[in-house]
Short mmCIF file of C-alpha atoms and ligand atoms in Angstrom, two decimals:
data_model
loop_
_atom_site.label_atom_id
_atom_site.label_comp_id
_atom_site.label_asym_id
_atom_site.label_seq_id
_atom_site.Cartn_x
_atom_site.Cartn_y
_atom_site.Cartn_z
CA MET A 1 -0.12 0.13 -0.07
CA SER A 2 0.86 3.20 -0.86
CA LYS A 3 3.79 5.16 1.92
CA ARG A 4 2.13 8.11 1.76
CA LEU A 5 -1.81 7.33 2.66
CA LYS A 6 -3.19 9.81 5.26
CA ILE A 7 -5.35 8.30 7.60
CA ALA A 8 -7.37 10.03 10.18
CA ILE A 9 -9.02 8.58 13.40
CA ASP A 10 -10.77 10.69 15.73
CA GLY A 11 -13.04 9.75 18.42
CA PRO A 12 -13.54 10.18 22.21
CA ALA A 13 -11.21 9.20 25.05
CA GLY A 14 -11.11 5.06 25.70
CA ALA A 15 -12.34 4.41 22.39
CA GLY A 16 -9.69 2.35 21.17
CA LYS A 17 -7.92 5.25 19.02
CA SER A 18 -4.05 4.52 20.13
CA THR A 19 -4.36 0.98 19.79
CA LEU A 20 -5.69 1.51 16.41
CA ALA A 21 -3.47 3.82 15.23
CA ARG A 22 -0.40 1.89 16.33
CA LEU A 23 -1.40 -1.59 14.85
CA LEU A 24 -2.34 0.21 11.77
CA SER A 25 1.17 1.83 11.41
CA GLU A 26 2.39 -1.41 11.80
CA ARG A 27 0.13 -3.25 9.35
CA LEU A 28 0.36 -0.49 6.75
CA GLY A 29 4.00 0.48 7.18
CA ILE A 30 2.68 4.10 7.72
CA PRO A 31 4.40 6.27 10.64
CA TYR A 32 1.70 6.47 13.80
CA VAL A 33 1.40 10.03 15.04
CA ASP A 34 -0.45 10.74 18.51
CA THR A 35 -1.43 14.19 18.54
CA GLY A 36 -2.89 14.15 22.04
CA ALA A 37 0.56 13.54 22.86
CA LEU A 38 1.28 16.88 21.78
CA TYR A 39 -1.09 18.58 24.26
CA ARG A 40 -0.09 16.16 27.20
CA ALA A 41 3.41 17.27 26.64
CA LEU A 42 2.34 21.18 26.74
CA ALA A 43 0.09 20.68 29.74
CA LEU A 44 3.64 18.74 31.63
CA LYS A 45 5.42 22.02 30.38
CA ALA A 46 2.79 24.67 31.60
CA TYR A 47 2.70 22.44 35.03
CA ARG A 48 6.02 22.49 35.47
CA LEU A 49 6.67 26.13 34.78
CA GLY A 50 3.18 26.82 37.14
CA ILE A 51 1.40 28.16 33.80
CA ARG A 52 -2.61 28.02 34.81
CA GLU A 53 -4.99 26.40 32.29
CA ASP A 54 -7.00 29.70 31.56
CA GLU A 55 -3.50 31.50 30.68
CA GLU A 56 -4.17 31.05 26.67
CA GLU A 57 -1.42 33.93 25.96
CA LYS A 58 1.46 32.16 27.59
CA LEU A 59 -0.15 28.57 27.24
CA ALA A 60 0.32 29.65 23.26
CA GLU A 61 3.66 31.10 23.59
CA LEU A 62 4.69 27.92 25.35
CA ALA A 63 3.74 25.81 22.59
CA LYS A 64 5.24 28.16 20.00
CA ASN A 65 8.67 27.87 21.83
CA SER A 66 8.82 24.04 22.55
CA ASN A 67 10.17 21.49 20.49
CA ILE A 68 7.79 18.29 20.64
CA GLU A 69 9.31 15.51 18.65
CA PHE A 70 8.33 11.83 18.24
CA ARG A 71 10.97 9.06 18.42
CA ARG A 72 10.74 5.34 17.76
CA ASP A 73 12.44 2.72 19.49
CA GLU A 74 12.26 -1.06 21.01
CA ARG A 75 9.72 0.20 23.39
CA GLY A 76 7.13 1.89 20.78
CA LEU A 77 6.37 5.45 20.09
CA ARG A 78 8.47 7.83 22.60
CA VAL A 79 7.47 11.77 23.02
CA LEU A 80 10.58 14.04 23.48
CA LEU A 81 9.56 17.52 25.04
CA ASP A 82 12.78 19.77 24.70
CA GLY A 83 15.04 16.88 24.21
CA GLU A 84 13.67 15.30 27.21
CA ASP A 85 11.64 11.76 27.30
CA VAL A 86 8.40 12.50 28.88
CA SER A 87 6.56 9.35 27.37
CA GLU A 88 5.54 8.39 30.83
CA GLU A 89 5.30 11.91 32.58
CA ILE A 90 2.29 12.87 30.23
CA ARG A 91 0.03 9.38 30.89
CA ALA A 92 -0.02 10.54 34.45
CA PRO A 93 -3.79 11.25 35.92
CA HIS A 94 -3.09 14.99 36.83
CA ILE A 95 -1.70 15.74 33.18
CA THR A 96 -4.36 13.99 31.56
CA LEU A 97 -6.85 16.01 33.58
CA LEU A 98 -4.69 19.26 32.61
CA SER A 99 -4.63 18.65 29.06
CA SER A 100 -8.37 18.97 28.45
CA PRO A 101 -8.33 22.40 29.68
CA VAL A 102 -5.44 23.23 27.99
CA SER A 103 -6.42 21.97 24.35
CA GLN A 104 -9.65 24.08 24.79
CA HIS A 105 -7.75 27.39 23.52
CA PRO A 106 -8.17 28.68 19.97
CA LYS A 107 -4.61 30.29 20.35
CA VAL A 108 -2.81 27.06 21.83
CA ARG A 109 -4.48 24.65 19.01
CA GLU A 110 -3.44 27.25 16.16
CA ALA A 111 0.04 27.01 17.66
CA LEU A 112 0.10 23.24 17.04
CA LEU A 113 -1.72 22.86 13.77
CA LYS A 114 1.28 23.30 11.45
CA LEU A 115 3.40 20.86 13.12
CA GLN A 116 0.50 18.42 13.02
CA ARG A 117 0.48 18.84 9.31
CA GLU A 118 4.11 18.68 9.14
CA LEU A 119 3.99 15.56 10.91
CA ALA A 120 1.76 13.84 8.39
CA LYS A 121 3.36 15.51 5.15
CA GLU A 122 5.24 11.89 4.44
CA GLY A 123 1.93 10.00 5.33
CA ALA A 124 0.53 9.22 8.55
CA VAL A 125 -1.48 7.13 10.50
CA MET A 126 -2.94 10.11 12.69
CA GLU A 127 -5.28 10.09 15.76
CA GLY A 128 -6.52 12.76 17.54
CA ARG A 129 -10.09 14.79 17.99
CA ASP A 130 -9.96 16.98 15.20
CA ILE A 131 -7.58 15.13 12.44
CA GLY A 132 -10.46 14.48 10.11
CA THR A 133 -12.44 18.20 10.87
CA VAL A 134 -9.51 20.14 10.94
CA ILE A 135 -6.00 18.94 10.82
CA LEU A 136 -6.12 16.73 7.90
CA PRO A 137 -9.35 17.39 5.96
CA ASP A 138 -8.02 15.97 2.60
CA ALA A 139 -7.06 12.34 4.64
CA ASP A 140 -7.48 9.54 2.62
CA VAL A 141 -9.23 7.70 4.74
CA LYS A 142 -11.34 9.11 7.90
CA ILE A 143 -12.43 6.75 10.62
CA PHE A 144 -14.37 8.11 13.87
CA LEU A 145 -14.03 5.50 16.53
CA THR A 146 -16.64 5.16 19.46
CA ALA A 147 -17.43 2.96 22.13
CA SER A 148 -19.99 3.55 25.44
CA VAL A 149 -18.97 5.29 28.12
CA LYS A 150 -19.05 2.34 30.19
CA GLU A 151 -16.50 0.25 27.91
CA ARG A 152 -14.25 3.05 27.89
CA ALA A 153 -13.90 3.73 31.48
CA ARG A 154 -13.36 0.07 32.31
CA ARG A 155 -10.32 0.02 29.47
CA ARG A 156 -8.80 3.23 31.35
CA TYR A 157 -9.43 1.53 34.62
CA PHE A 158 -7.53 -1.46 33.63
CA GLU A 159 -5.17 0.28 31.92
CA LEU A 160 -3.99 2.34 34.82
CA LYS A 161 -4.61 -0.17 37.52
CA GLN A 162 -1.40 -1.86 35.33
CA LYS A 163 0.33 0.87 35.62
CA GLY A 164 -0.14 1.08 39.31
CA TYR A 165 -2.43 3.86 39.91
CA ASP A 166 -4.73 4.01 42.77
CA VAL A 167 -8.43 4.23 40.38
CA ASP A 168 -11.77 4.33 41.21
CA LEU A 169 -14.16 2.83 38.33
CA GLU A 170 -17.06 5.11 39.09
CA GLN A 171 -15.03 8.29 38.96
CA LEU A 172 -13.74 7.40 36.00
CA GLU A 173 -17.08 7.17 34.38
CA LYS A 174 -17.71 10.33 35.84
CA GLU A 175 -14.77 12.14 34.25
CA ILE A 176 -15.30 10.72 31.03
CA GLU A 177 -18.63 11.91 30.82
CA GLU A 178 -17.20 15.35 31.75
CA ARG A 179 -14.22 15.02 29.27
CA ASP A 180 -16.68 13.88 26.26
CA LYS A 181 -19.38 16.75 27.12
CA ARG A 182 -16.57 19.80 27.18
CA ASP A 183 -15.06 18.06 23.89
CA ALA A 184 -17.94 18.18 22.05
CA THR A 185 -19.32 21.49 23.03
CA ARG A 186 -16.33 23.23 22.78
CA ASN A 187 -16.20 26.20 20.08
CA THR A 188 -12.67 25.26 18.78
CA ALA A 189 -12.37 22.11 17.24
CA PRO A 190 -15.22 20.36 19.04
CA LEU A 191 -14.93 16.75 18.87
CA LYS A 192 -17.24 15.77 15.74
CA MET A 193 -17.25 13.02 13.32
CA ALA A 194 -16.17 14.17 9.79
CA GLU A 195 -18.99 13.90 7.13
CA ASP A 196 -17.03 11.98 5.10
CA ALA A 197 -15.49 9.48 8.09
CA VAL A 198 -16.70 6.08 8.81
CA LEU A 199 -18.12 5.22 12.16
CA LEU A 200 -16.65 2.26 13.58
CA ASN A 201 -17.85 1.51 17.10
CA THR A 202 -15.80 -0.65 19.46
CA ASP A 203 -17.89 -1.91 21.96
CA ASN A 204 -18.25 -5.62 21.22
CA LEU A 205 -14.92 -5.94 18.93
CA SER A 206 -12.00 -7.57 19.79
CA ILE A 207 -8.40 -5.53 18.96
CA GLU A 208 -8.19 -8.31 16.28
CA LYS A 209 -11.54 -7.74 14.78
CA MET A 210 -11.16 -3.59 15.05
CA VAL A 211 -8.22 -4.08 13.18
CA GLU A 212 -9.54 -5.82 10.22
CA GLU A 213 -12.76 -3.67 9.91
CA ALA A 214 -10.21 -0.64 9.79
CA LEU A 215 -8.31 -2.48 7.33
CA ARG A 216 -11.24 -3.20 5.41
CA ILE A 217 -12.43 0.48 5.46
CA VAL A 218 -8.94 1.50 4.18
CA ARG A 219 -8.99 -1.00 1.26
CA GLU A 220 -12.47 0.17 0.38
CA ARG A 221 -11.84 3.84 0.64
CA CYS A 222 -8.17 3.86 -1.20
CA GLY A 223 -9.65 1.32 -3.80
CA ILE A 224 -7.41 -1.18 -3.06
CA LYS A 225 -7.92 -4.92 -3.70
O1 LIG B 1 -5.87 11.33 23.38
P1 LIG B 1 -5.53 11.78 24.72
O2 LIG B 1 -6.34 11.40 25.59
O3 LIG B 1 -3.95 11.61 24.86
O4 LIG B 1 -5.42 13.60 24.49
C1 LIG B 1 -5.09 14.52 25.78
C2 LIG B 1 -6.19 15.81 25.34
O5 LIG B 1 -5.71 16.29 24.17
C3 LIG B 1 -7.70 15.47 25.48
O6 LIG B 1 -7.98 16.18 26.76
C4 LIG B 1 -8.31 15.94 24.05
C5 LIG B 1 -7.11 16.87 23.46
N1 LIG B 1 -6.69 16.62 22.41
C6 LIG B 1 -7.04 17.28 21.18
O7 LIG B 1 -8.36 18.22 21.83
N2 LIG B 1 -7.13 17.38 19.93
C7 LIG B 1 -6.39 16.56 19.54
N3 LIG B 1 -6.53 16.26 18.53
C8 LIG B 1 -5.76 15.40 20.42
C9 LIG B 1 -6.31 15.58 21.69
#
């Protein structure tokens, strides 16, 4: 398959975007780009510097003056913030929480737009919230991944438990619901499905079935037999 394919995967937290994007990238031989990691890295830097989540100008300046890069090694995709590997730190629950309000600011999103398009230039499986609608409106394939709140909370619960965090399932459900609402109703790049995206619900799909289904969509959309 073509190396320069641009595949956009959008959807709410916990729908399976990262898993799907990573596996599709392996199967198709196209780089994987996790755009949520950009907002997370920015949130981490703001946190360290004591910049508040409502300081839009400062956050946008920070975004412009930060160097966020992706590297691949045997552990998978690594995220470098000004040269420092922050791959684990950006997944901590307090940074997850902070990345949501940080990502709401139009100026912050604008500051990260060019970098995202640059990252997809040579082809990419790019996952996020506004890839099909804003970042890559001309993507070859757009998939909008969903799953019920219960299922997404359950997945996040096991993921965090495995990393040693003490979490509460009900609390996670509540947080996911709130985050969904905020992401869907914000003014800038709200989470919504692109008109030409294909909806894929992962509630009752195994990972293997999800990947197979996505590959079928890619083949169909790109006219590949
Ligand atoms: O996908 P994630 O959980 O790593 O994303 C972290 C935060 O960044 C989340 O609150 C949504 C936001 N985000 C966004 O607004 N736009 C994107 N393209 C990707 C993530």
